[in-house]
PDB file of C-alpha atoms in Angstrom:
ATOM      1  CA  MET J  13      42.013 -12.466 -34.014  1.00  0.00           C
ATOM      2  CA  THR J  14      40.542 -11.551 -30.599  1.00  0.00           C
ATOM      3  CA  ARG J  15      38.097  -8.696 -30.661  1.00  0.00           C
ATOM      4  CA  PRO J  16      38.134  -6.065 -27.916  1.00  0.00           C
ATOM      5  CA  PRO J  17      35.152  -6.232 -25.506  1.00  0.00           C
ATOM      6  CA  ALA J  18      32.181  -4.128 -26.491  1.00  0.00           C
ATOM      7  CA  HIS J  19      32.075  -0.753 -24.795  1.00  0.00           C
ATOM      8  CA  ARG J  20      29.531  -0.546 -22.025  1.00  0.00           C
ATOM      9  CA  ALA J  21      28.384   2.784 -20.670  1.00  0.00           C
ATOM     10  CA  ALA J  22      29.091   3.242 -16.989  1.00  0.00           C
ATOM     11  CA  ALA J  23      26.048   3.287 -14.736  1.00  0.00           C
ATOM     12  CA  PRO J  24      25.216   6.682 -13.198  1.00  0.00           C
ATOM     13  CA  SER J  25      26.976   7.147  -9.865  1.00  0.00           C
ATOM     14  CA  GLY J  26      24.100   8.969  -8.162  1.00  0.00           C
ATOM     15  CA  VAL J  27      21.830   7.251  -5.635  1.00  0.00           C
ATOM     16  CA  LEU J  28      18.160   7.879  -4.929  1.00  0.00           C
ATOM     17  CA  VAL J  29      17.231   7.218  -1.287  1.00  0.00           C
ATOM     18  CA  LEU J  30      13.602   6.921  -0.212  1.00  0.00           C
ATOM     19  CA  ALA J  31      13.724   7.670   3.500  1.00  0.00           C
ATOM     20  CA  ALA J  32      10.846   6.711   5.768  1.00  0.00           C
ATOM     21  CA  THR J  33       9.967   9.306   8.381  1.00  0.00           C
ATOM     22  CA  PRO J  34       8.088   8.842  11.687  1.00  0.00           C
ATOM     23  CA  ILE J  35       4.296   8.726  11.432  1.00  0.00           C
ATOM     24  CA  GLY J  36       4.041  10.503  14.783  1.00  0.00           C
ATOM     25  CA  ASP J  37       6.691   9.975  17.416  1.00  0.00           C
ATOM     26  CA  PRO J  38      10.090  11.284  16.203  1.00  0.00           C
ATOM     27  CA  ARG J  39      11.809   8.703  18.405  1.00  0.00           C
ATOM     28  CA  ASP J  40      10.722   6.076  15.871  1.00  0.00           C
ATOM     29  CA  ALA J  41      13.136   7.472  13.275  1.00  0.00           C
ATOM     30  CA  ALA J  42      15.732   4.988  12.055  1.00  0.00           C
ATOM     31  CA  PRO J  43      19.310   5.980  12.992  1.00  0.00           C
ATOM     32  CA  ARG J  44      20.183   5.981   9.283  1.00  0.00           C
ATOM     33  CA  LEU J  45      17.635   8.714   8.618  1.00  0.00           C
ATOM     34  CA  ALA J  46      19.783  11.340  10.352  1.00  0.00           C
ATOM     35  CA  GLU J  47      22.876  10.125   8.504  1.00  0.00           C
ATOM     36  CA  GLU J  48      21.159  10.369   5.131  1.00  0.00           C
ATOM     37  CA  LEU J  49      19.743  13.823   5.822  1.00  0.00           C
ATOM     38  CA  ARG J  50      23.152  15.020   6.940  1.00  0.00           C
ATOM     39  CA  GLY J  51      25.121  13.608   4.022  1.00  0.00           C
ATOM     40  CA  ALA J  52      22.884  14.011   0.949  1.00  0.00           C
ATOM     41  CA  GLN J  53      23.620  16.556  -1.751  1.00  0.00           C
ATOM     42  CA  VAL J  54      19.859  17.110  -2.151  1.00  0.00           C
ATOM     43  CA  VAL J  55      16.966  16.535   0.227  1.00  0.00           C
ATOM     44  CA  ALA J  56      13.576  16.645  -1.518  1.00  0.00           C
ATOM     45  CA  ALA J  57      10.826  17.121   1.072  1.00  0.00           C
ATOM     46  CA  GLU J  58       7.055  17.046   0.747  1.00  0.00           C
ATOM     47  CA  ASP J  59       6.888  19.881   3.291  1.00  0.00           C
ATOM     48  CA  THR J  60      10.141  21.705   4.047  1.00  0.00           C
ATOM     49  CA  ARG J  61       8.713  23.126   7.284  1.00  0.00           C
ATOM     50  CA  ARG J  62       7.931  19.669   8.600  1.00  0.00           C
ATOM     51  CA  LEU J  63      11.384  18.561   7.553  1.00  0.00           C
ATOM     52  CA  HIS J  64      12.861  21.431   9.546  1.00  0.00           C
ATOM     53  CA  ARG J  65      10.960  20.355  12.661  1.00  0.00           C
ATOM     54  CA  LEU J  66      12.045  16.733  12.166  1.00  0.00           C
ATOM     55  CA  CYS J  67      15.666  17.793  11.782  1.00  0.00           C
ATOM     56  CA  GLN J  68      15.428  19.743  15.012  1.00  0.00           C
ATOM     57  CA  ALA J  69      14.078  16.665  16.805  1.00  0.00           C
ATOM     58  CA  LEU J  70      16.901  14.540  15.359  1.00  0.00           C
ATOM     59  CA  HIS J  71      19.549  17.185  16.032  1.00  0.00           C
ATOM     60  CA  VAL J  72      20.710  17.158  12.443  1.00  0.00           C
ATOM     61  CA  ARG J  73      21.283  19.847   9.823  1.00  0.00           C
ATOM     62  CA  PRO J  74      21.198  18.879   6.124  1.00  0.00           C
ATOM     63  CA  ALA J  75      24.469  19.849   4.449  1.00  0.00           C
ATOM     64  CA  GLY J  76      23.030  19.843   0.932  1.00  0.00           C
ATOM     65  CA  ALA J  77      20.235  21.686  -0.800  1.00  0.00           C
ATOM     66  CA  VAL J  78      16.679  21.313   0.533  1.00  0.00           C
ATOM     67  CA  VAL J  79      13.921  21.539  -2.086  1.00  0.00           C
ATOM     68  CA  SER J  80      10.171  21.023  -1.995  1.00  0.00           C
ATOM     69  CA  TYR J  81       8.776  17.940  -3.711  1.00  0.00           C
ATOM     70  CA  HIS J  82       5.027  17.554  -3.382  1.00  0.00           C
ATOM     71  CA  GLU J  83       1.967  16.592  -5.424  1.00  0.00           C
ATOM     72  CA  HIS J  84       1.718  20.014  -7.053  1.00  0.00           C
ATOM     73  CA  ASN J  85       5.289  20.170  -8.374  1.00  0.00           C
ATOM     74  CA  GLU J  86       6.227  16.475  -8.543  1.00  0.00           C
ATOM     75  CA  ALA J  87       5.824  16.229 -12.306  1.00  0.00           C
ATOM     76  CA  SER J  88       7.974  19.290 -13.051  1.00  0.00           C
ATOM     77  CA  ARG J  89      10.619  18.782 -10.353  1.00  0.00           C
ATOM     78  CA  THR J  90      11.288  15.125 -11.178  1.00  0.00           C
ATOM     79  CA  ALA J  91      13.373  16.124 -14.217  1.00  0.00           C
ATOM     80  CA  ASP J  92      15.574  18.409 -12.112  1.00  0.00           C
ATOM     81  CA  LEU J  93      16.148  15.739  -9.484  1.00  0.00           C
ATOM     82  CA  LEU J  94      16.928  13.120 -12.124  1.00  0.00           C
ATOM     83  CA  GLU J  95      19.504  15.482 -13.590  1.00  0.00           C
ATOM     84  CA  ARG J  96      21.173  15.733 -10.180  1.00  0.00           C
ATOM     85  CA  LEU J  97      21.173  11.946  -9.867  1.00  0.00           C
ATOM     86  CA  LEU J  98      22.731  11.506 -13.297  1.00  0.00           C
ATOM     87  CA  ALA J  99      25.406  14.010 -12.271  1.00  0.00           C
ATOM     88  CA  GLY J 100      26.340  11.738  -9.350  1.00  0.00           C
ATOM     89  CA  ASP J 101      24.443  13.303  -6.443  1.00  0.00           C
ATOM     90  CA  ARG J 102      22.836  11.439  -3.586  1.00  0.00           C
ATOM     91  CA  VAL J 103      19.202  12.544  -3.454  1.00  0.00           C
ATOM     92  CA  VAL J 104      17.077  11.781  -0.382  1.00  0.00           C
ATOM     93  CA  VAL J 105      13.294  11.969  -0.665  1.00  0.00           C
ATOM     94  CA  VAL J 106      11.192  12.376   2.480  1.00  0.00           C
ATOM     95  CA  THR J 107       7.458  12.890   2.891  1.00  0.00           C
ATOM     96  CA  ASP J 108       5.415  14.152   5.815  1.00  0.00           C
ATOM     97  CA  ALA J 109       5.140  10.671   7.329  1.00  0.00           C
ATOM     98  CA  GLY J 110       5.952   7.103   6.342  1.00  0.00           C
ATOM     99  CA  MET J 111       7.554   5.814   3.166  1.00  0.00           C
ATOM    100  CA  PRO J 112       7.769   8.067   0.080  1.00  0.00           C
ATOM    101  CA  SER J 113       5.829   6.862  -2.989  1.00  0.00           C
ATOM    102  CA  VAL J 114       3.249   4.995  -0.848  1.00  0.00           C
ATOM    103  CA  SER J 115       0.253   7.330  -1.330  1.00  0.00           C
ATOM    104  CA  ASP J 116       2.829  10.127  -1.286  1.00  0.00           C
ATOM    105  CA  PRO J 117       5.192  11.796  -3.776  1.00  0.00           C
ATOM    106  CA  GLY J 118       8.085   9.709  -5.024  1.00  0.00           C
ATOM    107  CA  TYR J 119       6.752   7.239  -7.565  1.00  0.00           C
ATOM    108  CA  ARG J 120       7.542   9.380 -10.611  1.00  0.00           C
ATOM    109  CA  LEU J 121      11.134   9.883  -9.517  1.00  0.00           C
ATOM    110  CA  VAL J 122      11.611   6.196  -8.700  1.00  0.00           C
ATOM    111  CA  ALA J 123      10.339   5.208 -12.141  1.00  0.00           C
ATOM    112  CA  ALA J 124      12.513   7.813 -13.901  1.00  0.00           C
ATOM    113  CA  ALA J 125      15.608   6.833 -11.913  1.00  0.00           C
ATOM    114  CA  ALA J 126      15.084   3.135 -12.564  1.00  0.00           C
ATOM    115  CA  ASP J 127      14.649   3.754 -16.301  1.00  0.00           C
ATOM    116  CA  ALA J 128      17.895   5.755 -16.301  1.00  0.00           C
ATOM    117  CA  GLY J 129      19.830   3.019 -14.504  1.00  0.00           C
ATOM    118  CA  VAL J 130      20.200   4.994 -11.278  1.00  0.00           C
ATOM    119  CA  ARG J 131      20.467   2.974  -8.082  1.00  0.00           C
ATOM    120  CA  VAL J 132      17.364   3.271  -5.891  1.00  0.00           C
ATOM    121  CA  THR J 133      17.397   2.274  -2.219  1.00  0.00           C
ATOM    122  CA  CYS J 134      15.514   3.167   0.927  1.00  0.00           C
ATOM    123  CA  VAL J 135      15.804   3.771   4.639  1.00  0.00           C
ATOM    124  CA  PRO J 136      13.141   1.504   6.166  1.00  0.00           C
ATOM    125  CA  GLY J 137      11.066   2.835   8.977  1.00  0.00           C
ATOM    126  CA  PRO J 138       7.594   3.456  10.381  1.00  0.00           C
ATOM    127  CA  SER J 139       4.572   2.448   8.306  1.00  0.00           C
ATOM    128  CA  ALA J 140       0.965   3.366   9.108  1.00  0.00           C
ATOM    129  CA  VAL J 141      -0.176   0.482   6.897  1.00  0.00           C
ATOM    130  CA  LEU J 142       1.764  -2.207   8.751  1.00  0.00           C
ATOM    131  CA  MET J 143       1.146  -0.756  12.203  1.00  0.00           C
ATOM    132  CA  ALA J 144      -2.600  -0.534  11.605  1.00  0.00           C
ATOM    133  CA  LEU J 145      -2.644  -4.129  10.383  1.00  0.00           C
ATOM    134  CA  ALA J 146      -0.692  -5.288  13.413  1.00  0.00           C
ATOM    135  CA  VAL J 147      -3.035  -3.675  15.950  1.00  0.00           C
ATOM    136  CA  SER J 148      -6.301  -4.266  14.090  1.00  0.00           C
ATOM    137  CA  ALA J 149      -6.833  -7.804  15.452  1.00  0.00           C
ATOM    138  CA  LEU J 150      -7.850  -8.812  11.925  1.00  0.00           C
ATOM    139  CA  PRO J 151      -6.140 -11.513   9.815  1.00  0.00           C
ATOM    140  CA  VAL J 152      -2.784 -10.289   8.473  1.00  0.00           C
ATOM    141  CA  ASP J 153      -1.541 -13.341   6.575  1.00  0.00           C
ATOM    142  CA  ARG J 154      -2.849 -11.796   3.329  1.00  0.00           C
ATOM    143  CA  PHE J 155      -3.733  -8.143   2.825  1.00  0.00           C
ATOM    144  CA  CYS J 156      -3.986  -5.407   0.215  1.00  0.00           C
ATOM    145  CA  PHE J 157      -3.466  -1.653   0.421  1.00  0.00           C
ATOM    146  CA  GLU J 158      -6.129   0.499  -1.240  1.00  0.00           C
ATOM    147  CA  GLY J 159      -4.899   3.971  -0.239  1.00  0.00           C
ATOM    148  CA  PHE J 160      -7.467   6.789  -0.367  1.00  0.00           C
ATOM    149  CA  LEU J 161     -10.895   6.043  -1.814  1.00  0.00           C
ATOM    150  CA  PRO J 162     -12.365   8.347  -4.492  1.00  0.00           C
ATOM    151  CA  ARG J 163     -13.956  11.481  -3.059  1.00  0.00           C
ATOM    152  CA  LYS J 164     -17.031  11.427  -5.301  1.00  0.00           C
ATOM    153  CA  ALA J 165     -19.846   9.277  -3.919  1.00  0.00           C
ATOM    154  CA  GLY J 166     -20.538   7.392  -7.147  1.00  0.00           C
ATOM    155  CA  GLU J 167     -16.908   6.545  -7.822  1.00  0.00           C
ATOM    156  CA  ARG J 168     -16.403   5.546  -4.183  1.00  0.00           C
ATOM    157  CA  ALA J 169     -19.425   3.238  -4.265  1.00  0.00           C
ATOM    158  CA  ARG J 170     -18.266   1.573  -7.493  1.00  0.00           C
ATOM    159  CA  HIS J 171     -14.764   1.057  -6.117  1.00  0.00           C
ATOM    160  CA  LEU J 172     -16.078  -0.525  -2.917  1.00  0.00           C
ATOM    161  CA  ALA J 173     -18.485  -2.712  -4.897  1.00  0.00           C
ATOM    162  CA  GLU J 174     -15.501  -4.118  -6.788  1.00  0.00           C
ATOM    163  CA  LEU J 175     -13.922  -4.991  -3.415  1.00  0.00           C
ATOM    164  CA  ALA J 176     -17.018  -6.682  -1.972  1.00  0.00           C
ATOM    165  CA  ASP J 177     -15.627 -10.175  -2.709  1.00  0.00           C
ATOM    166  CA  GLU J 178     -12.009  -9.338  -1.819  1.00  0.00           C
ATOM    167  CA  ARG J 179     -10.916 -12.026   0.630  1.00  0.00           C
ATOM    168  CA  ARG J 180      -7.762 -10.318   1.825  1.00  0.00           C
ATOM    169  CA  THR J 181      -7.759  -7.837   4.709  1.00  0.00           C
ATOM    170  CA  MET J 182      -7.937  -4.324   3.215  1.00  0.00           C
ATOM    171  CA  VAL J 183      -6.179  -1.156   4.398  1.00  0.00           C
ATOM    172  CA  PHE J 184      -7.376   2.338   3.532  1.00  0.00           C
ATOM    173  CA  PHE J 185      -6.259   5.870   4.317  1.00  0.00           C
ATOM    174  CA  GLU J 186      -8.925   8.501   4.963  1.00  0.00           C
ATOM    175  CA  ALA J 187      -9.215  12.138   5.959  1.00  0.00           C
ATOM    176  CA  PRO J 188     -10.972  12.642   9.308  1.00  0.00           C
ATOM    177  CA  HIS J 189     -13.755  14.834   7.890  1.00  0.00           C
ATOM    178  CA  ARG J 190     -14.708  12.076   5.407  1.00  0.00           C
ATOM    179  CA  LEU J 191     -14.477   9.144   7.808  1.00  0.00           C
ATOM    180  CA  GLY J 192     -18.199   8.915   8.622  1.00  0.00           C
ATOM    181  CA  THR J 193     -19.179   9.017   4.961  1.00  0.00           C
ATOM    182  CA  THR J 194     -16.570   6.416   4.067  1.00  0.00           C
ATOM    183  CA  LEU J 195     -17.590   4.032   6.855  1.00  0.00           C
ATOM    184  CA  ALA J 196     -21.218   4.332   5.758  1.00  0.00           C
ATOM    185  CA  ALA J 197     -20.232   3.527   2.173  1.00  0.00           C
ATOM    186  CA  MET J 198     -18.218   0.528   3.384  1.00  0.00           C
ATOM    187  CA  ARG J 199     -21.212  -0.643   5.388  1.00  0.00           C
ATOM    188  CA  GLY J 200     -23.336  -0.436   2.255  1.00  0.00           C
ATOM    189  CA  ALA J 201     -20.839  -2.401   0.181  1.00  0.00           C
ATOM    190  CA  PHE J 202     -19.634  -4.959   2.723  1.00  0.00           C
ATOM    191  CA  GLY J 203     -22.579  -5.331   5.135  1.00  0.00           C
ATOM    192  CA  ASP J 204     -23.304  -4.437   8.761  1.00  0.00           C
ATOM    193  CA  GLU J 205     -21.322  -7.266  10.316  1.00  0.00           C
ATOM    194  CA  ARG J 206     -18.037  -6.961   8.433  1.00  0.00           C
ATOM    195  CA  ARG J 207     -15.342  -6.385  11.060  1.00  0.00           C
ATOM    196  CA  ALA J 208     -13.103  -3.339  10.818  1.00  0.00           C
ATOM    197  CA  ALA J 209     -10.751  -1.162  12.830  1.00  0.00           C
ATOM    198  CA  VAL J 210     -10.329   2.604  12.759  1.00  0.00           C
ATOM    199  CA  CYS J 211      -6.765   3.468  13.759  1.00  0.00           C
ATOM    200  CA  ARG J 212      -6.262   7.116  14.699  1.00  0.00           C
ATOM    201  CA  GLU J 213      -3.128   9.112  15.533  1.00  0.00           C
ATOM    202  CA  LEU J 214      -0.868   6.038  15.535  1.00  0.00           C
ATOM    203  CA  THR J 215       2.266   6.472  17.732  1.00  0.00           C
ATOM    204  CA  LYS J 216       1.017   9.897  18.881  1.00  0.00           C
ATOM    205  CA  THR J 217      -0.219  11.084  22.258  1.00  0.00           C
ATOM    206  CA  TYR J 218      -3.893  10.443  21.528  1.00  0.00           C
ATOM    207  CA  GLU J 219      -3.480   7.131  19.699  1.00  0.00           C
ATOM    208  CA  GLU J 220      -6.772   5.276  19.459  1.00  0.00           C
ATOM    209  CA  VAL J 221      -7.872   2.003  17.859  1.00  0.00           C
ATOM    210  CA  VAL J 222     -11.609   1.303  17.631  1.00  0.00           C
ATOM    211  CA  ARG J 223     -12.501  -2.267  16.603  1.00  0.00           C
ATOM    212  CA  ALA J 224     -16.100  -3.153  15.752  1.00  0.00           C
ATOM    213  CA  PRO J 225     -18.437  -4.274  12.955  1.00  0.00           C
ATOM    214  CA  LEU J 226     -18.986  -1.575  10.348  1.00  0.00           C
ATOM    215  CA  ALA J 227     -22.527  -0.795  11.554  1.00  0.00           C
ATOM    216  CA  GLU J 228     -21.188   0.027  15.030  1.00  0.00           C
ATOM    217  CA  LEU J 229     -18.326   2.070  13.616  1.00  0.00           C
ATOM    218  CA  VAL J 230     -20.761   4.192  11.613  1.00  0.00           C
ATOM    219  CA  THR J 231     -22.662   4.966  14.817  1.00  0.00           C
ATOM    220  CA  TRP J 232     -19.415   5.700  16.669  1.00  0.00           C
ATOM    221  CA  ALA J 233     -18.254   8.119  13.976  1.00  0.00           C
ATOM    222  CA  GLU J 234     -21.586   9.974  14.131  1.00  0.00           C
ATOM    223  CA  GLN J 235     -21.233  10.682  17.861  1.00  0.00           C
ATOM    224  CA  GLY J 236     -18.589  13.361  17.504  1.00  0.00           C
ATOM    225  CA  GLU J 237     -15.805  14.853  15.444  1.00  0.00           C
ATOM    226  CA  VAL J 238     -12.961  12.458  14.714  1.00  0.00           C
ATOM    227  CA  ARG J 239      -9.572  14.108  14.380  1.00  0.00           C
ATOM    228  CA  GLY J 240      -6.069  13.163  13.331  1.00  0.00           C
ATOM    229  CA  GLU J 241      -4.475  10.831  10.821  1.00  0.00           C
ATOM    230  CA  ILE J 242      -6.798   7.928  10.012  1.00  0.00           C
ATOM    231  CA  THR J 243      -6.102   4.402   8.783  1.00  0.00           C
ATOM    232  CA  VAL J 244      -9.013   2.006   8.324  1.00  0.00           C
ATOM    233  CA  VAL J 245      -8.537  -1.766   8.254  1.00  0.00           C
ATOM    234  CA  VAL J 246     -11.410  -3.913   6.965  1.00  0.00           C
ATOM    235  CA  GLU J 247     -11.798  -7.677   7.162  1.00  0.00           C
ATOM    236  CA  GLY J 248     -11.834  -9.522   3.861  1.00  0.00           C
ATOM    237  CA  GLY J 249     -15.016 -11.149   2.643  1.00  0.00           C
ATOM    238  CA  ALA J 250     -15.844 -14.790   3.243  1.00  0.00           C
ATOM    239  CA  ALA J 251     -15.611 -17.158   0.314  1.00  0.00           C
ATOM    240  CA  ARG J 252     -18.961 -17.569  -1.400  1.00  0.00           C
ATOM    241  CA  PRO J 253     -20.268 -21.107  -1.944  1.00  0.00           C
ATOM    242  CA  ALA J 254     -19.024 -22.246  -5.320  1.00  0.00           C
ATOM    243  CA  ASP J 255     -21.259 -23.527  -8.100  1.00  0.00           C
ATOM    244  CA  PRO J 256     -19.893 -27.106  -8.426  1.00  0.00           C
ATOM    245  CA  GLU J 257     -20.533 -27.360 -12.164  1.00  0.00           C
ATOM    246  CA  ALA J 258     -18.995 -23.954 -12.893  1.00  0.00           C
ATOM    247  CA  ALA J 259     -15.957 -24.765 -10.746  1.00  0.00           C
ATOM    248  CA  LEU J 260     -15.489 -28.110 -12.490  1.00  0.00           C
ATOM    249  CA  GLN J 261     -15.652 -26.415 -15.878  1.00  0.00           C
ATOM    250  CA  LEU J 262     -12.924 -23.972 -14.803  1.00  0.00           C
ATOM    251  CA  VAL J 263     -10.715 -26.952 -13.928  1.00  0.00           C
ATOM    252  CA  LEU J 264     -11.390 -28.695 -17.233  1.00  0.00           C
ATOM    253  CA  ASP J 265     -10.683 -25.485 -19.154  1.00  0.00           C
ATOM    254  CA  ARG J 266      -7.318 -25.117 -17.416  1.00  0.00           C
ATOM    255  CA  VAL J 267      -6.412 -28.733 -18.120  1.00  0.00           C
ATOM    256  CA  ALA J 268      -7.390 -28.290 -21.785  1.00  0.00           C
ATOM    257  CA  ARG J 269      -4.880 -25.415 -21.954  1.00  0.00           C
ATOM    258  CA  GLY J 270      -2.114 -27.731 -20.756  1.00  0.00           C
ATOM    259  CA  GLU J 271      -2.172 -27.245 -16.983  1.00  0.00           C
ATOM    260  CA  ARG J 272      -1.689 -30.268 -14.726  1.00  0.00           C
ATOM    261  CA  LEU J 273      -4.928 -31.498 -13.158  1.00  0.00           C
ATOM    262  CA  LYS J 274      -3.574 -31.212  -9.624  1.00  0.00           C
ATOM    263  CA  ASP J 275      -2.434 -27.625 -10.189  1.00  0.00           C
ATOM    264  CA  ALA J 276      -5.695 -26.688 -11.889  1.00  0.00           C
ATOM    265  CA  CYS J 277      -7.724 -28.033  -8.970  1.00  0.00           C
ATOM    266  CA  ALA J 278      -5.600 -26.122  -6.454  1.00  0.00           C
ATOM    267  CA  ALA J 279      -5.960 -22.856  -8.382  1.00  0.00           C
ATOM    268  CA  VAL J 280      -9.725 -23.155  -8.827  1.00  0.00           C
ATOM    269  CA  ALA J 281     -10.190 -24.166  -5.183  1.00  0.00           C
ATOM    270  CA  GLU J 282      -8.373 -21.004  -4.125  1.00  0.00           C
ATOM    271  CA  GLN J 283     -10.407 -18.911  -6.566  1.00  0.00           C
ATOM    272  CA  THR J 284     -13.859 -20.263  -5.751  1.00  0.00           C
ATOM    273  CA  GLY J 285     -13.642 -21.815  -2.305  1.00  0.00           C
ATOM    274  CA  ALA J 286     -14.654 -25.219  -3.683  1.00  0.00           C
ATOM    275  CA  PRO J 287     -12.989 -28.236  -1.985  1.00  0.00           C
ATOM    276  CA  LYS J 288      -9.845 -29.261  -3.853  1.00  0.00           C
ATOM    277  CA  LYS J 289     -10.350 -33.014  -3.433  1.00  0.00           C
ATOM    278  CA  GLY J 290     -13.960 -32.773  -4.632  1.00  0.00           C
ATOM    279  CA  LEU J 291     -12.823 -30.908  -7.735  1.00  0.00           C
ATOM    280  CA  TYR J 292     -10.119 -33.490  -8.421  1.00  0.00           C
ATOM    281  CA  ASP J 293     -12.502 -36.430  -8.081  1.00  0.00           C
ATOM    282  CA  ALA J 294     -15.142 -34.752 -10.257  1.00  0.00           C
ATOM    283  CA  ALA J 295     -12.561 -33.909 -12.933  1.00  0.00           C
ATOM    284  CA  VAL J 296     -11.292 -37.502 -13.022  1.00  0.00           C
ATOM    285  CA  ARG J 297     -14.847 -38.805 -13.415  1.00  0.00           C
ATOM    286  CA  ALA J 298     -15.549 -36.257 -16.152  1.00  0.00           C
ATOM    287  CA  ARG J 299     -12.410 -37.262 -18.062  1.00  0.00           C
ATOM    288  CA  HIS J 300     -13.269 -40.975 -17.770  1.00  0.00           C
ATOM    289  CA  THR J 301     -16.812 -40.293 -18.964  1.00  0.00           C
ATOM    290  CA  ALA J 302     -15.501 -38.272 -21.931  1.00  0.00           C
ATOM    291  CA  ALA J 303     -12.998 -41.021 -22.793  1.00  0.00           C
ATOM    292  CA  GLY J 304     -15.672 -43.729 -22.750  1.00  0.00           C
ATOM    293  CA  SER J 305     -18.179 -41.885 -24.877  1.00  0.00           C
TER     294      SER J 305
END
């Protein structure tokens, strides 16, 4: 006898839309942004006044409810927004600039919506992180985003110390009144000659990109008040000379755990900066020596 198919609960029909907003020039807004603001049942904005000004620039009026959604009410308001999503509403989240959830409100709601099976999508758009990388003149093939550093000096110093050997280009956000202190801390952790770029007021009237070693940037920041939205891009550290014996041991340990010799050599070479062929040859000799003893 054929059994009926097991009942499967229908997925919620609501949609959560993370909508990127311009980081300065409203002309950078994606055409879809106006459509989403116009058609959503709920628009959750980090700052409703800024949203109002953006809507005026885009010549759009949200048809649905507009609610505040910022760092001070994100935890409590997430439940309300999730309830609207589960009821079938289209909820658009916008922050003051850039993509929601990237150093801005949104992460909690994304996580809650995903756990509840709600569809999550986004309207792509301007990004201070990517723009700063692009104009920094630093390597962009590999990078990491570190957001805002801790405000307390000790915590900031410890965090930067952990990044001293980071080989990828690093991107940070910083408030203008803390920029000089942050650059000095970076200089202490990374050295005078580490290259960096301070990107200020990107896409705005007074856009400025200052590229120099950290020691020079510290001096530049001390010469006067720096204003506006700040993104700092810092060159990754150079690979330190590897200890040949320690690197070889890492390879042998990986092989002992079942990894192929070729793959183990490639991984350790990437990790330590040791030459891959040298590691391979040394590992072969070590295995032959062990087999003959």
